[in-house]
Coordinates of C-alpha atoms in Angstrom, one line a residue:
M1 CA 0.3 29.5 13.3
L2 CA 1.2 27.7 16.8
K3 CA -2.7 28.7 17.8
R4 CA -3.9 26.7 14.7
L5 CA -1.7 23.5 15.8
T6 CA -3.3 23.8 18.6
R7 CA -6.3 23.8 18.6
P8 CA -7.9 21.0 17.5
H9 CA -5.8 19.0 20.4
A10 CA -8.5 21.3 22.9
Q11 CA -10.8 20.5 21.0
L12 CA -10.5 17.0 20.9
A13 CA -9.5 17.4 25.4
Q14 CA -13.0 19.2 25.0
R15 CA -14.8 16.5 23.5
L16 CA -13.1 14.0 25.6
S17 CA -13.3 14.9 29.4
P18 CA -15.6 12.8 31.3
Q19 CA -18.9 14.8 32.2
G20 CA -19.7 15.2 35.8
N21 CA -16.6 14.0 37.1
R22 CA -14.3 17.1 37.5
L23 CA -11.6 17.0 40.3
P24 CA -12.7 19.7 42.4
Q25 CA -10.1 22.3 42.8
C26 CA -8.2 23.3 45.9
R27 CA -8.0 26.6 46.7
G28 CA -6.2 28.1 49.4
A29 CA -4.4 31.3 51.1
H30 CA -0.5 31.0 52.2
S31 CA 0.0 31.8 56.0
Q32 CA 3.4 33.3 56.7
S33 CA 4.3 31.3 60.1
T34 CA 5.8 27.9 59.4
A35 CA 4.3 26.4 61.2
W36 CA 2.0 23.4 60.4
Q37 CA -1.7 25.2 61.7
P38 CA -5.4 22.9 62.2
R39 CA -6.1 24.5 59.0
Q40 CA -2.7 23.4 56.5
Y41 CA -3.6 20.6 58.4
A42 CA -6.1 19.7 56.7
M43 CA -5.8 21.3 52.9
A44 CA -3.2 18.4 53.2
T45 CA -4.6 15.4 54.0
T46 CA -7.8 17.0 51.4
A47 CA -4.5 16.8 48.6
G48 CA -4.4 13.3 49.4
I49 CA -7.4 12.2 49.9
G50 CA -7.4 14.4 46.0
L51 CA -4.9 12.7 44.4
G52 CA -5.4 9.5 46.4
S53 CA -9.7 10.0 44.7
G54 CA -7.6 10.8 41.7
L55 CA -5.0 7.4 41.6
L56 CA -8.1 6.1 41.9
L57 CA -10.1 7.1 39.0
F58 CA -7.4 6.9 36.4
H59 CA -7.2 3.4 37.3
D60 CA -11.2 2.5 37.6
N61 CA -12.5 5.4 35.2
D62 CA -12.0 3.6 31.2
R63 CA -13.0 6.9 30.4
L64 CA -10.3 9.2 30.8
R65 CA -8.0 6.8 30.7
Y66 CA -8.9 5.9 27.6
S67 CA -9.1 10.2 27.5
I68 CA -6.2 10.7 29.1
Q69 CA -4.3 8.0 26.3
T70 CA -5.8 9.4 23.1
L71 CA -5.1 13.4 24.5
R72 CA -0.8 11.4 24.3
R73 CA -1.2 10.0 21.5
S74 CA -2.6 12.8 19.4
G75 CA -0.2 15.2 20.5
A76 CA 2.9 13.0 20.4
A77 CA 1.5 13.3 16.7
I78 CA 1.0 16.6 16.0
A79 CA 4.1 18.0 18.2
T80 CA 5.6 15.8 16.1
G81 CA 4.4 18.1 12.7
A82 CA 4.8 21.1 14.4
K83 CA 8.0 20.7 14.7
V84 CA 8.6 19.2 11.1
V85 CA 6.8 22.6 10.0
L86 CA 8.9 24.4 12.0
D87 CA 12.5 23.2 10.2
Y88 CA 11.0 23.0 6.9
Q89 CA 10.2 26.9 7.2
W90 CA 13.3 27.5 9.0
T91 CA 15.7 26.5 6.9
L92 CA 13.7 27.0 3.7
L93 CA 14.0 31.0 5.7
M94 CA 17.4 31.5 6.1
A95 CA 19.6 28.9 4.1
S96 CA 21.3 30.4 1.0
E97 CA 21.5 29.2 -2.8
D98 CA 24.9 27.9 -3.0
S99 CA 23.6 25.4 0.3
K100 CA 19.4 25.4 0.3
E101 CA 20.4 21.9 -1.9
A102 CA 22.1 20.3 1.2
A103 CA 20.2 22.7 3.8
K104 CA 17.0 20.9 2.8
S105 CA 19.2 16.8 2.5
A106 CA 19.3 17.3 6.3
C107 CA 16.1 19.2 6.7
H108 CA 14.9 16.1 5.0
K109 CA 17.0 13.6 7.0
R110 CA 15.9 15.6 10.2
S111 CA 12.2 15.8 9.5
A112 CA 12.1 11.6 8.7
E113 CA 14.1 10.7 11.3
S114 CA 11.8 12.5 13.9
V115 CA 8.6 10.9 12.1
L116 CA 10.0 7.7 12.0
R117 CA 10.8 7.8 16.3
T118 CA 7.0 8.7 16.3
L119 CA 5.9 6.5 14.5
Q120 CA 8.1 3.3 16.4
S121 CA 6.2 4.9 19.8
L122 CA 2.7 5.5 18.9
G123 CA 2.6 1.5 16.8
G124 CA -0.4 0.5 15.4
I125 CA -1.7 2.5 12.3
Y126 CA 1.0 4.4 12.4
I127 CA 3.9 1.9 11.5
K128 CA 1.7 0.9 8.3
W129 CA 0.8 4.8 7.2
G130 CA 5.3 5.0 7.0
Q131 CA 5.4 1.8 5.4
H132 CA 3.0 3.2 3.2
L133 CA 5.8 6.3 2.6
S134 CA 8.8 4.2 3.1
S135 CA 7.1 2.6 -0.8
M136 CA 6.8 5.6 -2.3
I137 CA 10.3 6.0 -4.2
F138 CA 9.1 8.6 -7.0
V139 CA 6.8 11.0 -4.8
L140 CA 9.5 11.8 -1.6
P141 CA 13.2 11.9 -1.1
E142 CA 15.5 9.5 -0.6
E143 CA 16.2 10.6 2.6
W144 CA 12.6 9.6 3.9
T145 CA 12.2 6.6 2.5
S146 CA 15.5 5.3 2.8
T147 CA 15.1 6.1 6.7
L148 CA 11.3 5.1 7.0
S149 CA 12.3 1.9 5.2
V150 CA 13.3 -0.3 8.2
L151 CA 9.2 0.1 9.2
Q152 CA 8.8 -2.5 6.7
D153 CA 10.3 -5.1 9.0
R154 CA 8.6 -3.9 11.5
C155 CA 5.9 -6.1 13.3
E156 CA 4.2 -5.2 16.0
R157 CA 3.9 -7.1 20.1
A158 CA 1.7 -10.3 19.3
S159 CA -1.4 -10.0 21.2
S160 CA -1.5 -12.8 24.4
P161 CA -3.5 -16.1 24.8
G162 CA -5.9 -14.1 26.9
E163 CA -6.7 -10.9 24.4
I164 CA -7.0 -13.4 22.0
R165 CA -9.8 -14.8 23.9
Q166 CA -11.6 -12.9 24.8
L167 CA -11.7 -11.1 21.5
F168 CA -13.0 -14.4 20.4
M169 CA -15.9 -13.5 22.7
T170 CA -16.0 -10.5 22.1
D171 CA -16.8 -10.6 18.2
M172 CA -17.8 -14.5 17.9
G173 CA -19.2 -14.8 21.7
Q174 CA -18.6 -18.3 22.2
D175 CA -14.7 -19.9 23.3
M176 CA -11.9 -20.9 21.6
D177 CA -12.4 -24.5 22.2
S178 CA -15.5 -24.7 20.8
L179 CA -14.4 -23.6 17.5
F180 CA -10.6 -25.4 17.1
S181 CA -9.6 -28.3 18.7
Y182 CA -6.3 -26.8 18.9
F183 CA -4.9 -23.7 18.3
D184 CA -1.0 -21.9 18.5
Y185 CA -0.7 -19.1 20.4
E186 CA 2.8 -18.6 18.4
P187 CA 1.8 -16.3 15.1
I188 CA 3.1 -17.6 11.8
G189 CA 3.3 -14.4 11.2
V190 CA 2.8 -10.8 12.5
A191 CA 2.4 -7.7 10.8
S192 CA 1.1 -3.6 11.3
L193 CA -2.2 -4.3 11.9
A194 CA -3.0 -8.4 11.8
Q195 CA -1.4 -11.5 13.1
V196 CA -2.0 -15.3 11.5
H197 CA -1.8 -18.5 13.1
R198 CA -2.1 -22.3 12.6
A199 CA -4.9 -23.5 14.0
K200 CA -7.3 -26.6 13.9
L201 CA -11.2 -27.1 13.0
A202 CA -13.6 -29.3 15.4
S203 CA -15.4 -29.3 13.7
T204 CA -14.1 -30.8 10.3
G205 CA -10.4 -31.7 11.6
E206 CA -9.0 -29.0 8.5
W207 CA -6.0 -27.3 9.4
V208 CA -6.6 -23.8 8.8
A209 CA -5.1 -20.3 9.0
V210 CA -6.9 -18.0 11.6
K211 CA -6.2 -13.5 10.9
I212 CA -7.1 -12.3 14.0
Q213 CA -6.6 -7.9 14.7
H214 CA -4.6 -6.9 17.3
P215 CA -7.6 -5.7 19.9
K216 CA -6.3 -3.0 20.5
L217 CA -6.8 -0.9 17.0
D218 CA -10.3 -1.0 17.8
E219 CA -8.6 1.7 20.8
F220 CA -7.5 4.3 19.2
C221 CA -7.7 3.6 15.1
R222 CA -10.4 6.3 14.6
I223 CA -9.0 9.0 16.3
D224 CA -5.0 8.2 14.9
I225 CA -6.4 8.5 11.5
D226 CA -8.4 11.5 12.5
T227 CA -4.8 13.3 13.9
V228 CA -2.8 12.0 11.0
S229 CA -5.9 14.0 8.3
W230 CA -5.1 16.9 10.4
I231 CA -1.7 17.2 10.6
F232 CA -1.2 16.5 6.7
D233 CA -4.4 19.4 5.9
T234 CA -2.3 21.9 8.8
I235 CA 0.8 21.6 6.2
Q236 CA -1.5 22.1 3.1
S237 CA -3.1 25.4 4.6
L238 CA 0.6 26.6 5.3
F239 CA 1.8 25.5 1.9
P240 CA -0.3 25.5 -0.8
S241 CA 2.0 24.0 -2.9
F242 CA 2.9 20.8 -0.1
G243 CA 0.0 18.7 -2.4
F244 CA 0.2 16.0 -1.4
Y245 CA -2.8 15.9 0.8
W246 CA -4.2 13.3 -1.3
V247 CA -1.4 10.2 0.7
A248 CA -4.2 11.6 4.7
E249 CA -7.4 10.6 2.3
D250 CA -6.2 8.0 0.6
M251 CA -5.2 6.2 4.0
R252 CA -8.4 7.3 5.0
E253 CA -10.0 5.5 2.9
S254 CA -7.7 2.3 2.3
L255 CA -7.4 1.2 6.1
P256 CA -11.3 1.2 7.0
Q257 CA -12.0 -1.8 5.1
E258 CA -8.2 -2.6 5.7
L259 CA -9.3 -3.4 9.2
D260 CA -12.9 -5.0 8.8
F261 CA -11.9 -8.2 7.2
K262 CA -15.5 -8.7 5.6
F263 CA -14.1 -6.9 3.4
E264 CA -11.2 -9.0 2.6
A265 CA -13.6 -12.7 2.3
A266 CA -15.6 -10.6 -0.2
N267 CA -12.8 -9.1 -1.9
A268 CA -10.8 -12.8 -2.5
H269 CA -13.7 -14.2 -2.8
K270 CA -14.1 -12.5 -5.9
L271 CA -10.6 -12.6 -6.9
T272 CA -10.9 -15.9 -7.6
E273 CA -14.7 -15.9 -9.2
Q274 CA -12.8 -13.7 -12.3
F275 CA -9.6 -16.5 -11.8
A276 CA -11.8 -19.4 -12.6
N277 CA -11.8 -19.7 -15.7
D278 CA -7.7 -18.7 -16.3
R279 CA -5.0 -21.3 -16.9
T280 CA -2.4 -19.5 -15.1
A281 CA -0.5 -20.7 -11.1
L282 CA -2.9 -18.2 -9.2
V283 CA -4.3 -19.4 -5.3
V284 CA -6.3 -18.1 -3.3
P285 CA -6.4 -19.2 0.3
K286 CA -10.1 -20.4 0.4
V287 CA -12.5 -18.2 3.2
L288 CA -14.4 -20.4 5.1
W289 CA -15.8 -18.3 8.1
A290 CA -15.2 -13.6 7.9
E291 CA -16.0 -11.0 11.4
R292 CA -14.6 -7.6 11.6
R293 CA -11.8 -8.7 13.2
I294 CA -11.6 -12.2 12.4
I295 CA -10.5 -14.4 9.6
C296 CA -10.7 -17.9 9.0
M297 CA -9.0 -19.7 6.2
E298 CA -7.9 -22.5 4.9
Y299 CA -3.7 -23.2 5.9
I300 CA -1.5 -23.1 3.2
H301 CA 3.1 -23.7 2.9
G302 CA 4.6 -21.9 1.3
V303 CA 7.6 -18.9 1.1
R304 CA 7.4 -15.3 0.0
I305 CA 8.3 -14.8 -3.7
D306 CA 11.0 -13.6 -3.1
D307 CA 13.0 -16.5 -1.2
L308 CA 15.5 -17.5 -3.7
E309 CA 17.1 -20.9 -2.5
Y310 CA 13.7 -21.3 -1.9
M311 CA 13.4 -21.7 -6.0
K312 CA 16.8 -23.0 -6.5
K313 CA 16.6 -26.0 -4.1
H314 CA 13.0 -26.5 -5.7
N315 CA 13.8 -26.2 -9.3
I316 CA 11.4 -22.9 -9.9
D317 CA 13.7 -20.2 -12.1
P318 CA 12.6 -17.4 -11.3
S319 CA 12.5 -15.1 -14.5
T320 CA 8.8 -17.3 -14.5
V321 CA 7.6 -17.4 -11.4
S322 CA 8.1 -13.2 -12.7
T323 CA 7.0 -13.9 -15.7
E324 CA 3.7 -15.9 -14.4
L325 CA 3.5 -12.8 -11.6
I326 CA 3.0 -9.9 -14.4
S327 CA 0.7 -12.6 -16.4
I328 CA -1.5 -12.2 -13.6
F329 CA -1.6 -9.2 -13.0
S330 CA -1.1 -7.9 -16.4
R331 CA -4.4 -9.7 -16.2
M332 CA -6.0 -8.6 -13.3
T333 CA -5.4 -4.8 -14.8
F334 CA -6.5 -4.3 -18.1
L335 CA -9.0 -7.2 -18.4
H336 CA -11.0 -7.3 -15.1
G337 CA -10.3 -4.6 -14.1
F338 CA -10.4 -5.4 -10.3
V339 CA -6.6 -4.5 -8.7
H340 CA -5.0 -6.2 -5.5
C341 CA -2.7 -3.0 -4.6
D342 CA -0.1 -4.5 -2.0
P343 CA 1.5 -7.6 -3.8
H344 CA 4.8 -6.6 -1.5
P345 CA 6.8 -9.5 -1.1
G346 CA 4.5 -10.7 2.1
N347 CA 1.7 -11.0 0.3
V348 CA 2.8 -12.9 -2.3
M349 CA 4.1 -17.0 -1.6
I350 CA 4.8 -19.4 -4.0
R351 CA 4.5 -23.0 -3.7
T352 CA 5.5 -26.3 -5.5
S353 CA 3.1 -28.1 -7.4
D354 CA 2.2 -30.7 -10.1
N355 CA -1.1 -29.0 -10.7
S356 CA -0.8 -26.1 -11.7
P357 CA -3.4 -24.9 -14.4
S358 CA -1.1 -22.9 -16.0
G359 CA 1.8 -26.6 -16.1
R360 CA 4.3 -24.6 -13.7
N361 CA 6.2 -26.6 -11.7
F362 CA 4.7 -23.6 -9.0
D363 CA 2.0 -22.0 -7.5
I364 CA 1.8 -18.3 -7.0
V365 CA -0.5 -18.0 -3.0
L366 CA -1.9 -14.0 -3.0
L367 CA -2.5 -13.4 0.2
D368 CA -4.3 -10.2 2.6
H369 CA -7.4 -9.1 0.2
G370 CA -7.9 -5.8 2.6
V371 CA -6.9 -3.3 -0.6
Y372 CA -8.5 -3.1 -3.6
R373 CA -9.0 -1.1 -6.2
T374 CA -11.7 -1.3 -9.2
L375 CA -11.1 0.4 -12.2
T376 CA -14.1 1.8 -14.4
D377 CA -13.7 0.3 -18.2
E378 CA -13.2 3.0 -19.0
M379 CA -10.7 3.9 -17.5
R380 CA -9.5 0.2 -17.5
V381 CA -9.2 0.7 -21.5
N382 CA -7.2 4.3 -21.1
Y383 CA -5.3 2.8 -18.9
A384 CA -4.1 0.4 -21.1
Q385 CA -4.0 2.0 -24.0
L386 CA -1.3 3.9 -22.2
W387 CA 0.8 1.3 -21.7
T388 CA 0.2 -0.1 -25.4
A389 CA 2.2 4.3 -26.1
L390 CA 4.7 3.8 -23.7
I391 CA 5.9 0.3 -25.5
E392 CA 5.8 1.9 -27.9
G393 CA 7.5 5.3 -27.5
D394 CA 4.7 6.9 -28.8
E395 CA 4.9 10.7 -27.5
E396 CA 1.4 11.2 -29.2
R397 CA -0.3 9.2 -27.4
I398 CA 1.3 8.8 -24.8
Q399 CA 0.7 12.8 -23.6
Q400 CA -3.2 11.6 -25.2
Y401 CA -4.0 9.0 -22.4
C402 CA -2.1 10.3 -19.7
A403 CA -4.7 13.2 -20.0
L404 CA -6.9 10.4 -20.1
V405 CA -6.4 8.4 -17.6
G406 CA -5.5 12.3 -15.4
G407 CA -1.7 12.7 -15.4
S408 CA -0.7 15.7 -16.3
D409 CA 3.6 16.8 -17.6
H410 CA 2.7 13.6 -19.7
R411 CA 6.7 12.8 -19.9
L412 CA 7.4 12.9 -15.8
F413 CA 3.9 10.8 -15.3
A414 CA 5.6 7.9 -17.6
S415 CA 8.6 8.2 -15.6
M416 CA 7.3 8.5 -12.9
L417 CA 4.8 4.5 -13.8
T418 CA 7.9 2.8 -15.3
G419 CA 10.5 3.5 -13.5
R420 CA 12.7 4.9 -16.6
E421 CA 13.7 7.8 -18.7
W422 CA 11.9 10.0 -20.4
H423 CA 15.4 8.8 -23.5
T424 CA 14.2 4.9 -22.6
I425 CA 10.8 4.9 -23.5
Q426 CA 11.0 7.9 -26.6
S427 CA 13.2 4.9 -28.2
A428 CA 10.9 2.6 -27.5
N429 CA 13.3 0.6 -25.2
L430 CA 11.8 -0.4 -21.8
S431 CA 12.4 -4.2 -22.4
S432 CA 16.1 -3.4 -22.4
A433 CA 18.2 -3.9 -18.4
R434 CA 18.1 -0.6 -16.6
T435 CA 21.3 -0.3 -15.2
T436 CA 23.0 1.0 -12.4
T437 CA 23.4 4.9 -13.7
E438 CA 19.3 5.2 -14.7
I439 CA 18.4 3.4 -11.8
D440 CA 20.3 6.6 -9.3
R441 CA 19.3 9.0 -11.4
V442 CA 15.6 7.8 -11.5
A443 CA 15.8 7.2 -7.7
N444 CA 17.3 11.1 -7.2
K445 CA 14.8 13.0 -8.9
P446 CA 13.3 14.2 -6.0
T447 CA 14.8 17.6 -5.6
M448 CA 12.6 19.8 -4.4
H449 CA 12.1 20.9 -8.5
F450 CA 10.5 17.5 -9.2
L451 CA 8.7 17.2 -5.6
R452 CA 7.3 20.1 -7.5
R453 CA 6.5 18.6 -10.6
I454 CA 5.2 15.5 -9.1
A455 CA 2.9 16.9 -6.5
D456 CA 0.9 18.8 -8.9
I457 CA 0.8 15.7 -11.4
L458 CA -0.1 13.6 -7.5
S459 CA -3.1 16.3 -6.9
S460 CA -4.7 15.7 -10.0
L461 CA -4.8 12.4 -10.3
P462 CA -7.8 9.4 -9.7
R463 CA -7.4 7.7 -6.1
V464 CA -7.4 4.3 -8.0
M465 CA -4.4 5.9 -10.5
L466 CA -2.0 6.6 -7.3
L467 CA -2.4 3.1 -6.2
L468 CA -1.6 1.7 -9.1
L469 CA 1.6 3.7 -8.7
K470 CA 1.9 1.6 -5.7
T471 CA 1.4 -1.4 -7.6
G472 CA 3.3 -0.6 -10.1
D473 CA 6.4 -0.1 -8.0
L474 CA 6.2 -3.0 -5.8
L475 CA 6.0 -5.4 -8.6
R476 CA 9.4 -3.7 -10.5
N477 CA 10.9 -4.6 -8.0
V478 CA 10.0 -7.7 -7.2
D479 CA 10.1 -8.1 -11.1
E480 CA 13.7 -6.9 -11.0
L481 CA 15.1 -9.6 -7.9
L482 CA 13.0 -12.1 -9.4
R483 CA 14.6 -11.5 -13.3
N484 CA 18.4 -10.2 -12.0
A485 CA 19.0 -14.3 -10.1
S486 CA 19.0 -15.3 -13.1
N487 CA 20.8 -13.0 -16.2
P488 CA 18.7 -12.2 -18.7
E489 CA 19.4 -9.9 -21.6
Q490 CA 16.4 -8.6 -21.3
Y491 CA 12.9 -8.2 -19.7
R492 CA 9.6 -9.5 -20.7
T493 CA 7.8 -7.8 -18.7
Y494 CA 6.6 -4.6 -20.8
A495 CA 6.0 -7.6 -23.4
I496 CA 4.0 -9.1 -21.1
M497 CA 1.6 -6.2 -20.4
G498 CA 1.6 -5.2 -24.0
Q499 CA -0.1 -8.1 -25.0
F500 CA -2.8 -7.6 -21.6
C501 CA -3.2 -4.2 -23.3
A502 CA -3.9 -5.2 -26.6
K503 CA -6.4 -7.5 -25.7
A504 CA -8.3 -5.2 -23.3
V505 CA -8.2 -2.1 -27.0
W506 CA -9.0 -5.3 -29.1
F507 CA -12.0 -6.1 -26.3
E508 CA -13.1 -2.5 -26.4
T509 CA -13.2 -2.0 -29.6
R510 CA -14.5 -4.8 -30.5
Q511 CA -17.4 -4.6 -28.9
R512 CA -18.5 -0.8 -28.9
I513 CA -18.2 -1.3 -33.2
A514 CA -21.2 -4.6 -32.1
E515 CA -23.7 -2.4 -30.2
K516 CA -23.4 0.9 -32.7
A517 CA -23.7 -2.6 -35.4
A518 CA -26.8 -3.4 -33.2
A519 CA -28.6 0.4 -32.7
A520 CA -27.4 0.9 -36.4
G521 CA -27.4 -1.4 -38.3
I522 CA -24.1 -2.8 -40.3
S523 CA -21.8 -0.4 -42.7
W524 CA -18.3 0.1 -44.6
Q525 CA -17.5 1.8 -42.2
L526 CA -17.8 -0.5 -39.3
V527 CA -16.4 -2.9 -40.7
K528 CA -13.2 -0.9 -42.0
N529 CA -13.3 0.3 -38.6
L530 CA -13.1 -3.9 -36.8
A531 CA -10.2 -4.7 -39.4
V532 CA -8.2 -1.9 -38.1
A533 CA -8.6 -3.0 -35.1
W534 CA -7.9 -6.5 -35.3
W535 CA -5.1 -5.8 -37.5
K536 CA -3.7 -3.7 -34.7
Y537 CA -4.2 -5.9 -32.1
H538 CA -3.2 -8.9 -34.2
R539 CA 0.3 -6.3 -35.2
L540 CA 1.8 -5.8 -32.1
E541 CA 0.0 -9.1 -30.1
Y542 CA 2.6 -11.2 -32.8
S543 CA 4.9 -9.2 -32.1
L544 CA 5.1 -9.4 -28.4
W545 CA 4.4 -13.2 -28.6
I546 CA 8.3 -13.0 -31.1
Y547 CA 9.9 -11.4 -29.4
N548 CA 8.3 -14.1 -26.0
V549 CA 9.5 -16.9 -27.5
H550 CA 12.7 -15.2 -28.4
T551 CA 13.3 -14.3 -25.1
T552 CA 12.5 -17.6 -24.2
F553 CA 14.5 -19.7 -26.9
R554 CA 18.1 -17.0 -25.8
E555 CA 17.4 -18.1 -22.1
R556 CA 16.7 -21.2 -22.0
L557 CA 20.4 -21.2 -24.4
S558 CA 22.3 -19.5 -21.7
I559 CA 21.0 -21.8 -18.8
S560 CA 22.2 -24.9 -20.8
H561 CA 25.6 -23.8 -21.3

């Protein structure tokens, strides 16, 4: 196994070693005499010259320096991966049946801490990858997610003014002074991949937000992605039931898009167009121009969506904010099929508003449009059907539509989607607040038995569903935070989602019946099918609407008292 672990490292060294710059090998014979002979003086002089030349070569030869640093980075990652694999193998081999669970828990903790240290030392995309892993609460053991959660607040070192100016010259071919009359080098936000600055355009005087990628990411991005992919590939080959290779595949697909801000600009423009005629509180900052590593947007002042003090100060109801956020993402998912897949609190802002199209006293500003997924119409409607079945607690339809979206083990998959236990789903009681006991049981489910079942589900899911799972988890966490601040007796989240799901199914059914009528003419069966679909849609929509009105009335009544 050691040979398998070190082979890519050797291949990497061979591929990156500078051609034609081989340092001469010095060979000499040991002398029996302790006195230095002229030949020894020559050898010492040669060695000194060789060492000095090597140091100069390292500092002057960019390719050699890059090769050494690359080997160091990949070597550290591979060594950590090997250490984790060996630790798990040894733990599973030596632990007795009575002590196996405790031994595995300790191994989880040791491995997570070892990985954390390596990610923190390497920085860059490794921090981004660690943040992704820490959010997989229902997938990974608690020891992993809690240990890696410190990376959510980890910020990279801000790029220096010199590095920023060089980046503009390299990517745009012009000096910053020709673009901005003012540029604040102190960033207003620093993340694992980029940082954001406030500036004023020289041409118009408009205040803008300028997002720039950390310049050093370019240097090691490709090899870092390849290294992580190889580590997961090796673990998968050693443990065929591992089932989490999709993590590396997802990173390999998502990161290149996140590292090209032209994708972000296109995504922001498309989302703006799709919501142009919808009366929501959504605001997407207008993109003025974008290059691969630099993007310039309108500057919008706001605070994180989990800033409860700000909401209290400006008389904004957190529960209403959550309702609007869930409505926006439900519309995005079930009607448009174009989904922002990273809605953590740092990417969602709130600001006061006097003229929001939604009629609310706030706007929801959505940032960081680098990670989106597009659902096919078939996947979008099947996903809507699945959520409708989950809300109604219909196990037969849950099983049917789980299979259609790619999920197996429908009861466990349903719990992964909703964050609820099966008995809560089956009793059609998703709108009840999660108890502490249920939260603990769901959070502590990933034993090795459940991990294998979860891994089987995740390995068979389409890639888009994996990100929808992550998006759902992020939204649920924000939703519960905001609704708990208002102390509601019932959650309206699933009632809101259900209305959009019902609408998506109704629109698709109506379109399909219209196409059949256009092709073969109107028949009694088509009219009957249309009437049945219409009734199902309005029955669910009206029942959910009544529930929402009833809940709103009770919330306002409790506030007035």
